[in-house]
Amino acid sequence: MIDAAVEQLLRKEKKSYVIPADVVANVTATNTLEHAIMVLSKVGYSRIPVLDADDHLQGMISLAAITNQLLQVPGAAVDQLSNYTVADAMLPIDHWVDDPTKLETILNYLIDEPFIPLVDADNVFQGIITRREIFKRINYLAHNLNNYFEVTPLADKTGQTEK
Ligand code: AMP
């Protein structure tokens, strides 16, 4: 369980830490890998979500997954990228949340993932929660904890306080 005081400060800023779907770069499974690599290069991210025509979250595509797909084709060259689609290289979604207030889950997932997709109950993509947005809140917490709470070290069993 996240400490209530910590959770309260992580949520202090009114602005949501969710980057809304309309500003998240994405591709569809039917796009060619050539298109996907162009989008990834343009936005400068190594991994973006794959959505279907109705905005359902389908997977992830990354530069590494595209390279991996190319390496499986004997003699493949970059000009072959237009012969394959995102579906050929798409990665499964390992972690996602359907509720942006599930901070404990989000923090756990962000240990291993640079961002977590947010979907609604019908798996329609709502946006992403990134390490950067959460780190901004943690930075605020680290600098402001004692402006909101009195933090006193607990005495250990010998009566000494923790160093
Ligand atoms: P950050 O914590 O800002 O470095 O973002 C972590 C990851 O989230 C990036 O490497 C991208 O894979 C993804 N990401 C962040 N912002 C966007 C965006 N606007 N569109 C697509 N993917 C994004």
PDB file of C-alpha atoms and ligand atoms in Angstrom:
ATOM      1  CA  MET A   1       0.000   0.000   0.000  1.00  0.00           C
ATOM      2  CA  ILE A   2       1.205   3.496  -0.795  1.00  0.00           C
ATOM      3  CA  ASP A   3       1.317   5.714   2.258  1.00  0.00           C
ATOM      4  CA  ALA A   4      -1.740   8.019   2.270  1.00  0.00           C
ATOM      5  CA  ALA A   5       0.428  11.135   2.734  1.00  0.00           C
ATOM      6  CA  VAL A   6       2.625  10.173  -0.233  1.00  0.00           C
ATOM      7  CA  GLU A   7      -0.414   9.445  -2.409  1.00  0.00           C
ATOM      8  CA  GLN A   8      -1.972  12.771  -1.455  1.00  0.00           C
ATOM      9  CA  LEU A   9       1.155  14.677  -2.520  1.00  0.00           C
ATOM     10  CA  LEU A  10       1.587  12.711  -5.740  1.00  0.00           C
ATOM     11  CA  ARG A  11      -1.926  13.827  -6.650  1.00  0.00           C
ATOM     12  CA  LYS A  12      -1.462  17.394  -5.423  1.00  0.00           C
ATOM     13  CA  GLU A  13      -1.142  18.943  -8.873  1.00  0.00           C
ATOM     14  CA  LYS A  14      -4.581  19.415 -10.430  1.00  0.00           C
ATOM     15  CA  LYS A  15      -3.285  18.753 -13.945  1.00  0.00           C
ATOM     16  CA  SER A  16      -3.669  15.083 -14.783  1.00  0.00           C
ATOM     17  CA  TYR A  17      -0.557  12.976 -15.271  1.00  0.00           C
ATOM     18  CA  VAL A  18      -2.299  11.213 -18.167  1.00  0.00           C
ATOM     19  CA  ILE A  19      -1.127  12.292 -21.634  1.00  0.00           C
ATOM     20  CA  PRO A  20      -4.440  12.258 -23.541  1.00  0.00           C
ATOM     21  CA  ALA A  21      -4.935   9.966 -26.537  1.00  0.00           C
ATOM     22  CA  ASP A  22      -5.249  12.833 -29.015  1.00  0.00           C
ATOM     23  CA  VAL A  23      -1.616  13.866 -28.486  1.00  0.00           C
ATOM     24  CA  VAL A  24      -0.126  10.354 -28.342  1.00  0.00           C
ATOM     25  CA  ALA A  25       1.552   9.280 -31.582  1.00  0.00           C
ATOM     26  CA  ASN A  26       0.220   5.918 -32.768  1.00  0.00           C
ATOM     27  CA  VAL A  27      -0.041   3.600 -35.763  1.00  0.00           C
ATOM     28  CA  THR A  28      -2.513   0.922 -36.846  1.00  0.00           C
ATOM     29  CA  ALA A  29      -1.722  -2.761 -37.357  1.00  0.00           C
ATOM     30  CA  THR A  30      -2.418  -2.388 -41.088  1.00  0.00           C
ATOM     31  CA  ASN A  31       0.137   0.397 -41.576  1.00  0.00           C
ATOM     32  CA  THR A  32       3.351  -0.699 -43.278  1.00  0.00           C
ATOM     33  CA  LEU A  33       6.529  -0.963 -41.254  1.00  0.00           C
ATOM     34  CA  GLU A  34       7.913   1.760 -43.503  1.00  0.00           C
ATOM     35  CA  HIS A  35       5.158   4.086 -42.261  1.00  0.00           C
ATOM     36  CA  ALA A  36       5.754   3.007 -38.643  1.00  0.00           C
ATOM     37  CA  ILE A  37       9.478   3.696 -38.839  1.00  0.00           C
ATOM     38  CA  MET A  38       8.764   7.128 -40.305  1.00  0.00           C
ATOM     39  CA  VAL A  39       6.349   7.964 -37.463  1.00  0.00           C
ATOM     40  CA  LEU A  40       8.805   6.692 -34.816  1.00  0.00           C
ATOM     41  CA  SER A  41      11.652   8.705 -36.344  1.00  0.00           C
ATOM     42  CA  LYS A  42       9.516  11.842 -36.586  1.00  0.00           C
ATOM     43  CA  VAL A  43       8.309  11.779 -32.973  1.00  0.00           C
ATOM     44  CA  GLY A  44      11.656  10.604 -31.614  1.00  0.00           C
ATOM     45  CA  TYR A  45      10.188   7.858 -29.402  1.00  0.00           C
ATOM     46  CA  SER A  46      11.361   4.268 -29.573  1.00  0.00           C
ATOM     47  CA  ARG A  47       7.946   2.719 -28.807  1.00  0.00           C
ATOM     48  CA  ILE A  48       4.356   3.835 -29.491  1.00  0.00           C
ATOM     49  CA  PRO A  49       0.895   2.235 -29.199  1.00  0.00           C
ATOM     50  CA  VAL A  50      -0.873   0.364 -32.010  1.00  0.00           C
ATOM     51  CA  LEU A  51      -4.625   1.139 -32.245  1.00  0.00           C
ATOM     52  CA  ASP A  52      -7.383  -0.237 -34.454  1.00  0.00           C
ATOM     53  CA  ALA A  53      -9.783   1.913 -36.482  1.00  0.00           C
ATOM     54  CA  ASP A  54     -12.049   2.282 -33.420  1.00  0.00           C
ATOM     55  CA  ASP A  55      -9.177   3.295 -31.150  1.00  0.00           C
ATOM     56  CA  HIS A  56      -8.974  -0.041 -29.322  1.00  0.00           C
ATOM     57  CA  LEU A  57      -5.503  -0.735 -27.973  1.00  0.00           C
ATOM     58  CA  GLN A  58      -3.956  -3.619 -29.912  1.00  0.00           C
ATOM     59  CA  GLY A  59      -0.258  -3.658 -29.086  1.00  0.00           C
ATOM     60  CA  MET A  60       2.986  -1.720 -29.240  1.00  0.00           C
ATOM     61  CA  ILE A  61       5.446  -1.128 -32.020  1.00  0.00           C
ATOM     62  CA  SER A  62       9.078  -0.297 -31.389  1.00  0.00           C
ATOM     63  CA  LEU A  63      12.192   0.356 -33.440  1.00  0.00           C
ATOM     64  CA  ALA A  64      13.726  -2.792 -31.925  1.00  0.00           C
ATOM     65  CA  ALA A  65      10.721  -4.928 -32.962  1.00  0.00           C
ATOM     66  CA  ILE A  66      10.921  -3.581 -36.544  1.00  0.00           C
ATOM     67  CA  THR A  67      14.653  -4.284 -36.729  1.00  0.00           C
ATOM     68  CA  ASN A  68      14.027  -7.752 -35.358  1.00  0.00           C
ATOM     69  CA  GLN A  69      11.394  -8.419 -38.027  1.00  0.00           C
ATOM     70  CA  LEU A  70      13.799  -7.280 -40.758  1.00  0.00           C
ATOM     71  CA  LEU A  71      16.554  -9.535 -39.450  1.00  0.00           C
ATOM     72  CA  GLN A  72      14.298 -12.583 -39.841  1.00  0.00           C
ATOM     73  CA  VAL A  73      13.964 -12.022 -43.588  1.00  0.00           C
ATOM     74  CA  PRO A  74      16.961 -13.428 -45.496  1.00  0.00           C
ATOM     75  CA  GLY A  75      18.725 -10.667 -47.388  1.00  0.00           C
ATOM     76  CA  ALA A  76      16.196  -8.101 -46.187  1.00  0.00           C
ATOM     77  CA  ALA A  77      17.008  -4.497 -46.783  1.00  0.00           C
ATOM     78  CA  VAL A  78      15.347  -1.347 -45.541  1.00  0.00           C
ATOM     79  CA  ASP A  79      13.438  -1.038 -48.825  1.00  0.00           C
ATOM     80  CA  GLN A  80      11.539  -4.218 -47.851  1.00  0.00           C
ATOM     81  CA  LEU A  81       9.862  -2.396 -44.963  1.00  0.00           C
ATOM     82  CA  SER A  82       6.936  -1.512 -47.201  1.00  0.00           C
ATOM     83  CA  ASN A  83       6.255  -5.252 -47.735  1.00  0.00           C
ATOM     84  CA  TYR A  84       5.434  -5.796 -44.064  1.00  0.00           C
ATOM     85  CA  THR A  85       2.800  -4.376 -41.794  1.00  0.00           C
ATOM     86  CA  VAL A  86       2.855  -3.319 -38.156  1.00  0.00           C
ATOM     87  CA  ALA A  87       0.940  -6.555 -37.382  1.00  0.00           C
ATOM     88  CA  ASP A  88       4.058  -8.544 -38.404  1.00  0.00           C
ATOM     89  CA  ALA A  89       6.188  -6.935 -35.704  1.00  0.00           C
ATOM     90  CA  MET A  90       3.672  -5.770 -33.110  1.00  0.00           C
ATOM     91  CA  LEU A  91       4.417  -6.483 -29.453  1.00  0.00           C
ATOM     92  CA  PRO A  92       1.737  -7.557 -26.969  1.00  0.00           C
ATOM     93  CA  ILE A  93       0.541  -5.230 -24.236  1.00  0.00           C
ATOM     94  CA  ASP A  94       2.033  -6.565 -21.010  1.00  0.00           C
ATOM     95  CA  HIS A  95       0.763  -3.895 -18.656  1.00  0.00           C
ATOM     96  CA  TRP A  96      -2.041  -1.363 -18.819  1.00  0.00           C
ATOM     97  CA  VAL A  97      -4.481   0.330 -16.455  1.00  0.00           C
ATOM     98  CA  ASP A  98      -8.173   1.103 -16.772  1.00  0.00           C
ATOM     99  CA  ASP A  99      -8.181   3.588 -13.924  1.00  0.00           C
ATOM    100  CA  PRO A 100      -5.667   6.460 -13.701  1.00  0.00           C
ATOM    101  CA  THR A 101      -6.025   6.616  -9.917  1.00  0.00           C
ATOM    102  CA  LYS A 102      -4.453   3.159  -9.445  1.00  0.00           C
ATOM    103  CA  LEU A 103      -1.203   4.769  -8.368  1.00  0.00           C
ATOM    104  CA  GLU A 104       0.283   1.730  -6.671  1.00  0.00           C
ATOM    105  CA  THR A 105      -0.134  -0.378  -9.823  1.00  0.00           C
ATOM    106  CA  ILE A 106       1.129   2.448 -12.022  1.00  0.00           C
ATOM    107  CA  LEU A 107       4.296   2.938  -9.950  1.00  0.00           C
ATOM    108  CA  ASN A 108       4.997  -0.803 -10.007  1.00  0.00           C
ATOM    109  CA  TYR A 109       4.557  -1.058 -13.770  1.00  0.00           C
ATOM    110  CA  LEU A 110       6.688   2.030 -14.450  1.00  0.00           C
ATOM    111  CA  ILE A 111       9.681   0.303 -12.843  1.00  0.00           C
ATOM    112  CA  ASP A 112       9.971  -1.820 -15.993  1.00  0.00           C
ATOM    113  CA  GLU A 113       8.065   0.175 -18.608  1.00  0.00           C
ATOM    114  CA  PRO A 114       8.690   3.734 -19.838  1.00  0.00           C
ATOM    115  CA  PHE A 115       4.943   4.310 -20.140  1.00  0.00           C
ATOM    116  CA  ILE A 116       1.648   2.598 -19.318  1.00  0.00           C
ATOM    117  CA  PRO A 117      -1.392   2.758 -21.621  1.00  0.00           C
ATOM    118  CA  LEU A 118      -4.721   3.802 -20.107  1.00  0.00           C
ATOM    119  CA  VAL A 119      -7.858   2.203 -21.598  1.00  0.00           C
ATOM    120  CA  ASP A 120     -11.544   2.356 -20.702  1.00  0.00           C
ATOM    121  CA  ALA A 121     -13.701  -0.666 -19.820  1.00  0.00           C
ATOM    122  CA  ASP A 122     -14.065  -1.455 -23.557  1.00  0.00           C
ATOM    123  CA  ASN A 123     -10.294  -1.329 -24.170  1.00  0.00           C
ATOM    124  CA  VAL A 124     -10.635   1.997 -26.001  1.00  0.00           C
ATOM    125  CA  PHE A 125      -7.346   3.855 -25.735  1.00  0.00           C
ATOM    126  CA  GLN A 126      -7.520   6.922 -23.465  1.00  0.00           C
ATOM    127  CA  GLY A 127      -3.883   7.964 -23.271  1.00  0.00           C
ATOM    128  CA  ILE A 128      -0.615   7.077 -21.570  1.00  0.00           C
ATOM    129  CA  ILE A 129       1.037   7.621 -18.196  1.00  0.00           C
ATOM    130  CA  THR A 130       4.773   8.173 -18.586  1.00  0.00           C
ATOM    131  CA  ARG A 131       7.711   7.911 -16.216  1.00  0.00           C
ATOM    132  CA  ARG A 132       8.418  11.591 -16.857  1.00  0.00           C
ATOM    133  CA  GLU A 133       4.962  12.740 -15.663  1.00  0.00           C
ATOM    134  CA  ILE A 134       5.161  10.558 -12.549  1.00  0.00           C
ATOM    135  CA  PHE A 135       8.754  11.647 -11.848  1.00  0.00           C
ATOM    136  CA  LYS A 136       7.625  15.291 -11.903  1.00  0.00           C
ATOM    137  CA  ARG A 137       5.208  14.434  -9.073  1.00  0.00           C
ATOM    138  CA  ILE A 138       7.862  12.475  -7.169  1.00  0.00           C
ATOM    139  CA  ASN A 139      10.221  15.425  -7.496  1.00  0.00           C
ATOM    140  CA  TYR A 140       7.540  17.697  -6.045  1.00  0.00           C
ATOM    141  CA  LEU A 141       6.956  15.233  -3.203  1.00  0.00           C
ATOM    142  CA  ALA A 142      10.680  14.991  -2.433  1.00  0.00           C
ATOM    143  CA  HIS A 143      10.977  18.765  -2.155  1.00  0.00           C
ATOM    144  CA  ASN A 144       7.712  19.518  -0.365  1.00  0.00           C
ATOM    145  CA  LEU A 145       6.926  16.652   2.005  1.00  0.00           C
ATOM    146  CA  ASN A 146       7.764  18.621   5.140  1.00  0.00           C
ATOM    147  CA  ASN A 147       5.754  21.633   3.947  1.00  0.00           C
ATOM    148  CA  TYR A 148       2.620  19.504   4.304  1.00  0.00           C
ATOM    149  CA  PHE A 149       3.501  16.901   6.938  1.00  0.00           C
ATOM    150  CA  GLU A 150       5.561  16.687  10.080  1.00  0.00           C
ATOM    151  CA  VAL A 151       8.039  13.924   9.362  1.00  0.00           C
ATOM    152  CA  THR A 152       9.530  12.423  12.506  1.00  0.00           C
ATOM    153  CA  PRO A 153      11.788   9.346  12.406  1.00  0.00           C
ATOM    154  CA  LEU A 154      10.390   6.346  14.278  1.00  0.00           C
ATOM    155  CA  ALA A 155      12.421   5.165  17.260  1.00  0.00           C
ATOM    156  CA  ASP A 156      13.752   1.643  16.738  1.00  0.00           C
ATOM    157  CA  LYS A 157      13.570  -1.092  19.411  1.00  0.00           C
ATOM    158  CA  THR A 158      16.719   0.117  21.177  1.00  0.00           C
ATOM    159  CA  GLY A 159      15.278   3.594  21.503  1.00  0.00           C
ATOM    160  CA  GLN A 160      17.689   4.889  18.851  1.00  0.00           C
ATOM    161  CA  THR A 161      16.314   6.687  15.797  1.00  0.00           C
ATOM    162  CA  GLU A 162      17.130   5.463  12.267  1.00  0.00           C
ATOM    163  CA  LYS A 163      20.117   7.262  10.710  1.00  0.00           C
TER     164      LYS A 163
HETATM  165  P1  AMP B   1       8.949   9.985 -21.170  1.00  0.00           P
HETATM  166  O1  AMP B   1       8.765   9.489 -19.759  1.00  0.00           O
HETATM  167  O2  AMP B   1       8.362  11.341 -21.446  1.00  0.00           O
HETATM  168  O3  AMP B   1      10.369   9.833 -21.637  1.00  0.00           O
HETATM  169  O4  AMP B   1       8.099   9.007 -22.102  1.00  0.00           O
HETATM  170  C1  AMP B   1       8.296   7.631 -22.020  1.00  0.00           C
HETATM  171  C2  AMP B   1       7.854   6.979 -23.292  1.00  0.00           C
HETATM  172  O5  AMP B   1       6.457   7.213 -23.477  1.00  0.00           O
HETATM  173  C3  AMP B   1       8.505   7.492 -24.571  1.00  0.00           C
HETATM  174  O6  AMP B   1       9.739   6.884 -24.811  1.00  0.00           O
HETATM  175  C4  AMP B   1       7.485   7.073 -25.602  1.00  0.00           C
HETATM  176  O7  AMP B   1       7.647   5.688 -25.901  1.00  0.00           O
HETATM  177  C5  AMP B   1       6.177   7.265 -24.866  1.00  0.00           C
HETATM  178  N1  AMP B   1       5.601   8.589 -25.160  1.00  0.00           N
HETATM  179  C6  AMP B   1       5.687   9.716 -24.412  1.00  0.00           C
HETATM  180  N2  AMP B   1       4.982  10.732 -24.977  1.00  0.00           N
HETATM  181  C7  AMP B   1       4.441  10.224 -26.113  1.00  0.00           C
HETATM  182  C8  AMP B   1       3.616  10.757 -27.171  1.00  0.00           C
HETATM  183  N3  AMP B   1       3.188  12.046 -27.153  1.00  0.00           N
HETATM  184  N4  AMP B   1       3.265   9.937 -28.186  1.00  0.00           N
HETATM  185  C9  AMP B   1       3.667   8.638 -28.203  1.00  0.00           C
HETATM  186  N5  AMP B   1       4.437   8.078 -27.252  1.00  0.00           N
HETATM  187  C10 AMP B   1       4.838   8.851 -26.227  1.00  0.00           C
END
